[in-house]
Short mmCIF file of N, CA and C and ligand atoms in Angstrom, two decimals:
data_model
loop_
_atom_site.label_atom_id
_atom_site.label_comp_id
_atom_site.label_asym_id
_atom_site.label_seq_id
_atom_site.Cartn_x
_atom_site.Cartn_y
_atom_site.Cartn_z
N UNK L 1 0.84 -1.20 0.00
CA UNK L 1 0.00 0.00 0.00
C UNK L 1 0.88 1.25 0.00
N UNK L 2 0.42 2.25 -0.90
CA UNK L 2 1.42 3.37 -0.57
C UNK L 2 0.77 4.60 -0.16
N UNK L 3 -0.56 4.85 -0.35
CA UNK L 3 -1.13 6.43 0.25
C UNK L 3 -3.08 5.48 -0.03
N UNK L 4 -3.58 6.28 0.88
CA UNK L 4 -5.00 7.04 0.59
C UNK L 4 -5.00 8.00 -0.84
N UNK L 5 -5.39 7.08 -2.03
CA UNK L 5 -5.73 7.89 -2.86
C UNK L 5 -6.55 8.96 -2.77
N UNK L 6 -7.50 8.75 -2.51
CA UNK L 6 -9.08 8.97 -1.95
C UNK L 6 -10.09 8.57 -1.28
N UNK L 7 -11.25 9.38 -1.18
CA UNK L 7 -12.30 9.16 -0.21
C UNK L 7 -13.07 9.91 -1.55
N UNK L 8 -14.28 8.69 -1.59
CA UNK L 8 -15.39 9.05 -2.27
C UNK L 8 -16.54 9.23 -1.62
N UNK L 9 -17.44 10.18 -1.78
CA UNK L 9 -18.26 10.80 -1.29
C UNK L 9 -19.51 10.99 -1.97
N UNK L 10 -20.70 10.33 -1.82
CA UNK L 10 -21.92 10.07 -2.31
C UNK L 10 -22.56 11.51 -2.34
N UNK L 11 -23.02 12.21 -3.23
CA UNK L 11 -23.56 13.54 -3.63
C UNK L 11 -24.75 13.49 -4.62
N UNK L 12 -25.95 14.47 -3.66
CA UNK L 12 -27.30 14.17 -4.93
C UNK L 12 -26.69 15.33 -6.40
N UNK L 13 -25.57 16.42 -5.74
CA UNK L 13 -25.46 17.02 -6.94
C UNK L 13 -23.45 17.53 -6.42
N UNK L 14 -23.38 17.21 -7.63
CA UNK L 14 -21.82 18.13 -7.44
C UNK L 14 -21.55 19.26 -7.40
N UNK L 15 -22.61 20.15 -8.33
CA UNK L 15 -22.70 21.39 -8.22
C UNK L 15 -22.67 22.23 -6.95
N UNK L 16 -23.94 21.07 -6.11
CA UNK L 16 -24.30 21.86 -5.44
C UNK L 16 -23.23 21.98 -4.30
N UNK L 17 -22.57 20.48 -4.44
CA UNK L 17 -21.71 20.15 -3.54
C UNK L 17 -20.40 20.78 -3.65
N UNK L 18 -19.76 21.44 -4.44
CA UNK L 18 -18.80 22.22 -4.36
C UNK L 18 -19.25 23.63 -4.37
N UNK L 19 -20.48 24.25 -3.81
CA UNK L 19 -20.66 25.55 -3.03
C UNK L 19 -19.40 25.00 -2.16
N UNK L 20 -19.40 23.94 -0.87
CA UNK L 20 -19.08 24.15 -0.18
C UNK L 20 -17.18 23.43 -0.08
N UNK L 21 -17.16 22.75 -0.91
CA UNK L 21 -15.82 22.18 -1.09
C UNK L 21 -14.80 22.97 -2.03
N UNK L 22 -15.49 23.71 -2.79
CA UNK L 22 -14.82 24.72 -3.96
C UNK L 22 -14.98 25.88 -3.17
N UNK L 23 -16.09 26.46 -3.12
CA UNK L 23 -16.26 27.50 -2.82
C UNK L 23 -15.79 28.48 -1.10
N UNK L 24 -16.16 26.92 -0.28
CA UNK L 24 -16.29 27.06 1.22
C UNK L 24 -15.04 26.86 1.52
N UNK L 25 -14.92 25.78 1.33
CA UNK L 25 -13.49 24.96 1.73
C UNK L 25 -12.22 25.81 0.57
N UNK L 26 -12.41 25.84 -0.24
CA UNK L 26 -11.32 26.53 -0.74
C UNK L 26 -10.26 25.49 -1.79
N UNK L 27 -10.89 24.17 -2.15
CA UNK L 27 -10.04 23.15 -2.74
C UNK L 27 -10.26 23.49 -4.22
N UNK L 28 -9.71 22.98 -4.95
CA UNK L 28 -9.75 22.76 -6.48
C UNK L 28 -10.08 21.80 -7.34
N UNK L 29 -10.97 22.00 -8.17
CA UNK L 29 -11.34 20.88 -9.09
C UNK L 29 -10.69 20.89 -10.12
N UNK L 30 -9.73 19.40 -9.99
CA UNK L 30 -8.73 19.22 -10.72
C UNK L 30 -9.68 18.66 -11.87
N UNK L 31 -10.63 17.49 -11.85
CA UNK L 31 -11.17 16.77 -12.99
C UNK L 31 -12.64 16.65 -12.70
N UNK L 32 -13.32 16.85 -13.92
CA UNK L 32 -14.83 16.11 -13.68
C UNK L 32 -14.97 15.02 -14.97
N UNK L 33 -15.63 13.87 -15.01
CA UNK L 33 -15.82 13.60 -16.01
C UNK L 33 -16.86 12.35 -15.28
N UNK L 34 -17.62 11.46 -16.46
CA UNK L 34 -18.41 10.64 -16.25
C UNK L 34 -17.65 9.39 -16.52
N UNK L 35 -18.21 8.30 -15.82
CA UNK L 35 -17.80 6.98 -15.36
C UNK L 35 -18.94 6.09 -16.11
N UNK L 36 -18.90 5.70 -17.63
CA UNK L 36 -20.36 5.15 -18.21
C UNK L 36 -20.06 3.77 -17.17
N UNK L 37 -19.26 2.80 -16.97
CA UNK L 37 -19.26 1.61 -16.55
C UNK L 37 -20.03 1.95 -15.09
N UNK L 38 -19.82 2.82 -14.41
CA UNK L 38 -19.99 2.76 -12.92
C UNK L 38 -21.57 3.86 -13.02
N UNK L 39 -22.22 4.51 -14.28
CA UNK L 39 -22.88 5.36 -14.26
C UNK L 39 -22.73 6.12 -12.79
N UNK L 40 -21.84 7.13 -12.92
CA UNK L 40 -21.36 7.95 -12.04
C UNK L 40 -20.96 9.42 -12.83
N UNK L 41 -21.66 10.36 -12.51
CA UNK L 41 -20.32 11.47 -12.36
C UNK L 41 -19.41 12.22 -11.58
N UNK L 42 -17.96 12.10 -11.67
CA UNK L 42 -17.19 12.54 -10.62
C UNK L 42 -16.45 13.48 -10.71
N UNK L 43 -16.36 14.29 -9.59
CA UNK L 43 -15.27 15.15 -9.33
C UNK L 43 -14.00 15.24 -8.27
N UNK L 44 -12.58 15.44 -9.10
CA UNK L 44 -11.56 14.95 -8.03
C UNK L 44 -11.16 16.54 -8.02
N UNK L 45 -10.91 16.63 -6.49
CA UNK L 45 -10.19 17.56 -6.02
C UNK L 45 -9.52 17.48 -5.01
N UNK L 46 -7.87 17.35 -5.45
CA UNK L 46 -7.24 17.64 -4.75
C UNK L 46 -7.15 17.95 -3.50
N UNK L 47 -6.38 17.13 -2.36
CA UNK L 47 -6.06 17.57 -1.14
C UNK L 47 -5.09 17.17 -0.70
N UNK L 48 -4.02 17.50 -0.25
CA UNK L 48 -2.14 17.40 -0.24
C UNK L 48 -2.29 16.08 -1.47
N UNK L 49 -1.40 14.80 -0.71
CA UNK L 49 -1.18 14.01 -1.44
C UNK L 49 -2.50 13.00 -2.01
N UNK L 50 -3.89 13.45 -0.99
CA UNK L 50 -4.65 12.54 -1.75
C UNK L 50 -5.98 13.57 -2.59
N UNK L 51 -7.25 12.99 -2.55
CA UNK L 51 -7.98 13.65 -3.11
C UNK L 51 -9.78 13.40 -2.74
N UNK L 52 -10.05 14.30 -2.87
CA UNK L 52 -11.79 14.46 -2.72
C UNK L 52 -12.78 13.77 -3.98
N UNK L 53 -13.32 12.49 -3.90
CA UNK L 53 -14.08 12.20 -4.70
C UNK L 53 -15.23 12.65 -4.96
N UNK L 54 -16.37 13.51 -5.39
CA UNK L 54 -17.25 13.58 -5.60
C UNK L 54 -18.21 12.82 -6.59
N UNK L 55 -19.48 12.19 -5.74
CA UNK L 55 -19.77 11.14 -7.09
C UNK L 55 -21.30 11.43 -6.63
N UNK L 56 -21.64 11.91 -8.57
CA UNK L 56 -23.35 11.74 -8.09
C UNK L 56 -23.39 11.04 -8.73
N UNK L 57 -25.04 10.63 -9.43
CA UNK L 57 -25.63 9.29 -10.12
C UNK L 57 -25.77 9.98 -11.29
N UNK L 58 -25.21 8.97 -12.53
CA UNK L 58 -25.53 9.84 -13.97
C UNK L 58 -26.64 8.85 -14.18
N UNK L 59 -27.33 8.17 -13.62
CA UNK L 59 -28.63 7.39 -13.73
C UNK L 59 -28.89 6.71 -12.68
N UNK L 60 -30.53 6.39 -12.59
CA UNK L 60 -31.34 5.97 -11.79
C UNK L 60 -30.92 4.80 -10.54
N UNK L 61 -30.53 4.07 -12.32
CA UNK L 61 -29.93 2.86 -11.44
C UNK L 61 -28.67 2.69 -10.78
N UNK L 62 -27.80 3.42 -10.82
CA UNK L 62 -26.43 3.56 -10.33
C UNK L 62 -26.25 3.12 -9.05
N UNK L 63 -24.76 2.78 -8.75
CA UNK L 63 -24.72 2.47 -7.17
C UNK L 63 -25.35 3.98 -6.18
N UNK L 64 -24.68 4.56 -6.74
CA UNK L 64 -24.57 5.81 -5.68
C UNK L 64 -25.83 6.33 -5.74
N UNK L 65 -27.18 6.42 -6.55
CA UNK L 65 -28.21 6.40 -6.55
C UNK L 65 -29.11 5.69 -5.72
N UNK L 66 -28.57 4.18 -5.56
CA UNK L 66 -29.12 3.31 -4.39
C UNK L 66 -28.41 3.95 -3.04
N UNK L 67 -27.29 4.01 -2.83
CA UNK L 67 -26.69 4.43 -1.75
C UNK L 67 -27.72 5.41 -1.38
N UNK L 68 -27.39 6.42 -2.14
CA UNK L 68 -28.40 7.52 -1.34
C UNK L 68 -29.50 7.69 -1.04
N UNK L 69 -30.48 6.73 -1.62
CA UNK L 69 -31.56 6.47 -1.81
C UNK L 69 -31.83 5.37 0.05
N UNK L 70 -31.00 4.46 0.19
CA UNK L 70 -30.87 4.35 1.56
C UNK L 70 -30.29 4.27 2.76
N UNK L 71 -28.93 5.32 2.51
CA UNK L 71 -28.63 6.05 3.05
C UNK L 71 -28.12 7.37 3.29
N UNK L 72 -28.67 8.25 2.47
CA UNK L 72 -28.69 9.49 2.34
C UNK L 72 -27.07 9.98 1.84
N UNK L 73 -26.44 11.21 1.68
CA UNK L 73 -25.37 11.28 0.96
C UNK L 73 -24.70 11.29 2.42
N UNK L 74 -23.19 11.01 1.65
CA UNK L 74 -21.91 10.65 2.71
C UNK L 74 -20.79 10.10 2.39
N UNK L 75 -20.07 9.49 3.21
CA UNK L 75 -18.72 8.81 2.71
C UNK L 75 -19.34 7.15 2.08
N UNK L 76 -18.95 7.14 0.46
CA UNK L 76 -18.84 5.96 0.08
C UNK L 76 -18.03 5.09 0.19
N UNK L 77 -16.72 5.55 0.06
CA UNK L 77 -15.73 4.14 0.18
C UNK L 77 -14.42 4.75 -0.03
N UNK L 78 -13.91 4.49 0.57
CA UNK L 78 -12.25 4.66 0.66
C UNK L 78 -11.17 4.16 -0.35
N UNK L 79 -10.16 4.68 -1.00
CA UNK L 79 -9.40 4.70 -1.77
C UNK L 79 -7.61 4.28 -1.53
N UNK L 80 -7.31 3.43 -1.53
CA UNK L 80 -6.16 3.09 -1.66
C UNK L 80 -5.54 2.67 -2.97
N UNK L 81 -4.16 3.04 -2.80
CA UNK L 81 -3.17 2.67 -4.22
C UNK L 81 -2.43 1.47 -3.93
N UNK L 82 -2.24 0.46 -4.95
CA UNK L 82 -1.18 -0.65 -4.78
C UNK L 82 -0.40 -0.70 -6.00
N UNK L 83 0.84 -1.25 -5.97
CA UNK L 83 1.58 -1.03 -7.33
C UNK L 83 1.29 -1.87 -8.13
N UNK L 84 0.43 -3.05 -7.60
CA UNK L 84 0.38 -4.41 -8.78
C UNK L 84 -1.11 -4.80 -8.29
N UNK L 85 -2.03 -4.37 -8.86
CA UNK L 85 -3.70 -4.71 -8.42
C UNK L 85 -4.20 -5.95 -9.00
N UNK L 86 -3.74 -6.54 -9.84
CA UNK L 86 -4.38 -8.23 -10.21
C UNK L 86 -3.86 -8.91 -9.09
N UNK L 87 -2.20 -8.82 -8.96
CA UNK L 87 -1.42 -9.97 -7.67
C UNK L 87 -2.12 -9.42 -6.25
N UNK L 88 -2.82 -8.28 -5.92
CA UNK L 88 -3.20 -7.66 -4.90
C UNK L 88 -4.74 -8.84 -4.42
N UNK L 89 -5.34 -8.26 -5.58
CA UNK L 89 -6.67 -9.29 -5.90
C UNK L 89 -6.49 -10.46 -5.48
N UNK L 90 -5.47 -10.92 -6.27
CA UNK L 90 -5.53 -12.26 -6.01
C UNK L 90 -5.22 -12.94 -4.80
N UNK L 91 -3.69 -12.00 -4.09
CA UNK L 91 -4.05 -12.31 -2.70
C UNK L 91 -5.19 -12.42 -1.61
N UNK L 92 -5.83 -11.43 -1.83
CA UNK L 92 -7.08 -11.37 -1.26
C UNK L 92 -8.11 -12.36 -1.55
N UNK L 93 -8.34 -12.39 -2.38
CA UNK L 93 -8.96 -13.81 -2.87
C UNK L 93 -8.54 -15.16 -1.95
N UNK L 94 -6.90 -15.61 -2.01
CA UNK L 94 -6.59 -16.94 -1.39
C UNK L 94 -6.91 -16.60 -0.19
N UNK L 95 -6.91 -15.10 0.62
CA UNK L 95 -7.19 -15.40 2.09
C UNK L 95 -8.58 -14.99 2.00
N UNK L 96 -9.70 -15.07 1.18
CA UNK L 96 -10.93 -15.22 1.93
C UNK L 96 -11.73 -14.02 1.57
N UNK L 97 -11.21 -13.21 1.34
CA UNK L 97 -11.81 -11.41 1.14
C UNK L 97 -12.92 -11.29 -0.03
N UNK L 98 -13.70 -10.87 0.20
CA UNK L 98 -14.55 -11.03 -1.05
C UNK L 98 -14.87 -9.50 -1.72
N UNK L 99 -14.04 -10.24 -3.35
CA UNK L 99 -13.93 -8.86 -4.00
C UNK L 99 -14.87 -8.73 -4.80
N UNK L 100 -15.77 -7.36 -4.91
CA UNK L 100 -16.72 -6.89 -5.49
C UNK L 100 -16.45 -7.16 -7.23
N UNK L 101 -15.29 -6.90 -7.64
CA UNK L 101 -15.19 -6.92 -9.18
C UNK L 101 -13.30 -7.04 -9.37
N UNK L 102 -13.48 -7.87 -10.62
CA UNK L 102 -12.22 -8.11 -11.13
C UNK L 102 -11.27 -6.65 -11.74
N UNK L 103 -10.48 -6.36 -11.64
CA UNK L 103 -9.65 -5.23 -12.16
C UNK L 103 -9.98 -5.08 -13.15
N UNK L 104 -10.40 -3.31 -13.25
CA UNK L 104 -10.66 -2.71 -14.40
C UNK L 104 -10.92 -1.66 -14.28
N UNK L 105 -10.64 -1.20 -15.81
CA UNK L 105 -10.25 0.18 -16.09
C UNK L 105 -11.41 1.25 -15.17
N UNK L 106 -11.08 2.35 -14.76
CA UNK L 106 -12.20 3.07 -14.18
C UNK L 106 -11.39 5.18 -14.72
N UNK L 107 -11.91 5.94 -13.47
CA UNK L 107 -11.86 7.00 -13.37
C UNK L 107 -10.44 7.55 -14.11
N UNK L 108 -9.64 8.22 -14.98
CA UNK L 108 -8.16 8.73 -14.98
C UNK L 108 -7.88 7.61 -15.80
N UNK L 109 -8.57 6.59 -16.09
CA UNK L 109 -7.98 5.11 -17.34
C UNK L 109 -7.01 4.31 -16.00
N UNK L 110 -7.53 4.44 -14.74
CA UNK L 110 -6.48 3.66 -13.80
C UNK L 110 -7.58 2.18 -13.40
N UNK L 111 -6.40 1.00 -13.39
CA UNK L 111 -6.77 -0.04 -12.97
C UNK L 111 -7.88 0.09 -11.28
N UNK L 112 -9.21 -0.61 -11.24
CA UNK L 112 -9.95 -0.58 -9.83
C UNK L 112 -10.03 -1.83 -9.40
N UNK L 113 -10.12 -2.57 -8.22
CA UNK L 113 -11.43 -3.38 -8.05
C UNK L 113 -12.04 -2.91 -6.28
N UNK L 114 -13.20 -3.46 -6.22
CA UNK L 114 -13.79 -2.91 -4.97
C UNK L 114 -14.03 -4.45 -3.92
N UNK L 115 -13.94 -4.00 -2.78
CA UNK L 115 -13.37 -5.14 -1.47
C UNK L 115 -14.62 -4.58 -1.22
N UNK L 116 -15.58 -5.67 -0.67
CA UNK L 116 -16.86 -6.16 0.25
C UNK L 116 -16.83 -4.99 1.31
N UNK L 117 -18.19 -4.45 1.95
CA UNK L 117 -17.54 -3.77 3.51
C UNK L 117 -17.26 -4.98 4.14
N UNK L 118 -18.28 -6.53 3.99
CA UNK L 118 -18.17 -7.17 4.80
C UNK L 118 -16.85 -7.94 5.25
N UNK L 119 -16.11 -7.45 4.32
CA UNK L 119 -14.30 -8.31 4.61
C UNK L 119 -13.72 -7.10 5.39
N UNK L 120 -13.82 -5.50 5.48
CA UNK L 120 -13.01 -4.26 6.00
C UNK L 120 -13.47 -4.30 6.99
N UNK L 121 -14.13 -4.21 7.39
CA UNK L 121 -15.02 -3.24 8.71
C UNK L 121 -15.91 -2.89 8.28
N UNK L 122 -16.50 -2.92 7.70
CA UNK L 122 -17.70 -2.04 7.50
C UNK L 122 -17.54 -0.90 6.36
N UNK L 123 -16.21 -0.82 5.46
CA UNK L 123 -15.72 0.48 4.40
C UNK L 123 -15.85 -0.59 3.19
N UNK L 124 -16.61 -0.03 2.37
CA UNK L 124 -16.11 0.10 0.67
C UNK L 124 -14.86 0.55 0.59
N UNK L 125 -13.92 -0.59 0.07
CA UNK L 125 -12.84 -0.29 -0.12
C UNK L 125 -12.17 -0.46 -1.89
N UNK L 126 -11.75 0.38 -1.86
CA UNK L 126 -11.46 0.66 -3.31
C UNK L 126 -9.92 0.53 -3.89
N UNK L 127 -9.41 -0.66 -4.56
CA UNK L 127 -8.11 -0.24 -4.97
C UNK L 127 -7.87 0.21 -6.13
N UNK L 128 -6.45 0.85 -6.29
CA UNK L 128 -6.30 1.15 -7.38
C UNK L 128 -5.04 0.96 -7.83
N UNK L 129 -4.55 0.39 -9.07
CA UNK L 129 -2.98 0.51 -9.27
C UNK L 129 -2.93 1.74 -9.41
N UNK L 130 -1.25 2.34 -8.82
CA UNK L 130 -0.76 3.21 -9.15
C UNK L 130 0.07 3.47 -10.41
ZN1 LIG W 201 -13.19 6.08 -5.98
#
């Protein structure tokens, strides 16, 4: 593991949500763009070495649409980097961890897959090759 990429954050609107992260807080929106695989749209902004996910629903059915739908907006899932995310996977796999999805391309064209809460604690956990 080498840093907290990010922390993603369930939002009914980004707009509205950087009044207070752009505007309030004072951070920068480095990228927005849409996620067709994950129907998501996100915004990363920068914070020292890691970054602020913003993710609303670019449709109905989306995760983050259900999320919020029952449990209102908040922290989705946590972001870590690994240098080799298939051999990462796969470790996890032989000890038991149950991974949401096989590695693949996501946000920035960077390798993902997502870890169960039920294997973390209770976090959506998110890797990513670096
Ligand atoms: Zn993420």
């Amino acid at each position: 593991m080498s840093k907290i990429d990010h922390l993603g954050i369930a939002v009914r609107s980004i707009d509205e949500a950087l009044k207070f992260y752009r505007d309030q807080l004072g951070l920068d929106v480095h990228s927005r763009e849409t996620v067709e695989t994950e129907k998501v749209h996100a915004a990363m902004l920068p914070i020292g070495e890691s970054r602020i996910e913003l993710l609303e629903a670019s449709d109905p059915d989306s995760v983050i649409a259900k999320f919020i739908e029952k449990r209102g907006e908040g922290l989705h899932h946590i972001a870590m980097t690994v240098p080799d995310l298939p051999a990462a996977i796969e470790k996890l796999k032989a000890s038991g961890a149950r991974i949401l999805n096989e590695p693949r391309t996501g946000a920035g064209g960077h390798l993902y897959s997502f870890i169960h809460p039920s294997s973390t604690g209770g976090v959506l956990l998110e890797l990513i090759q670096a």
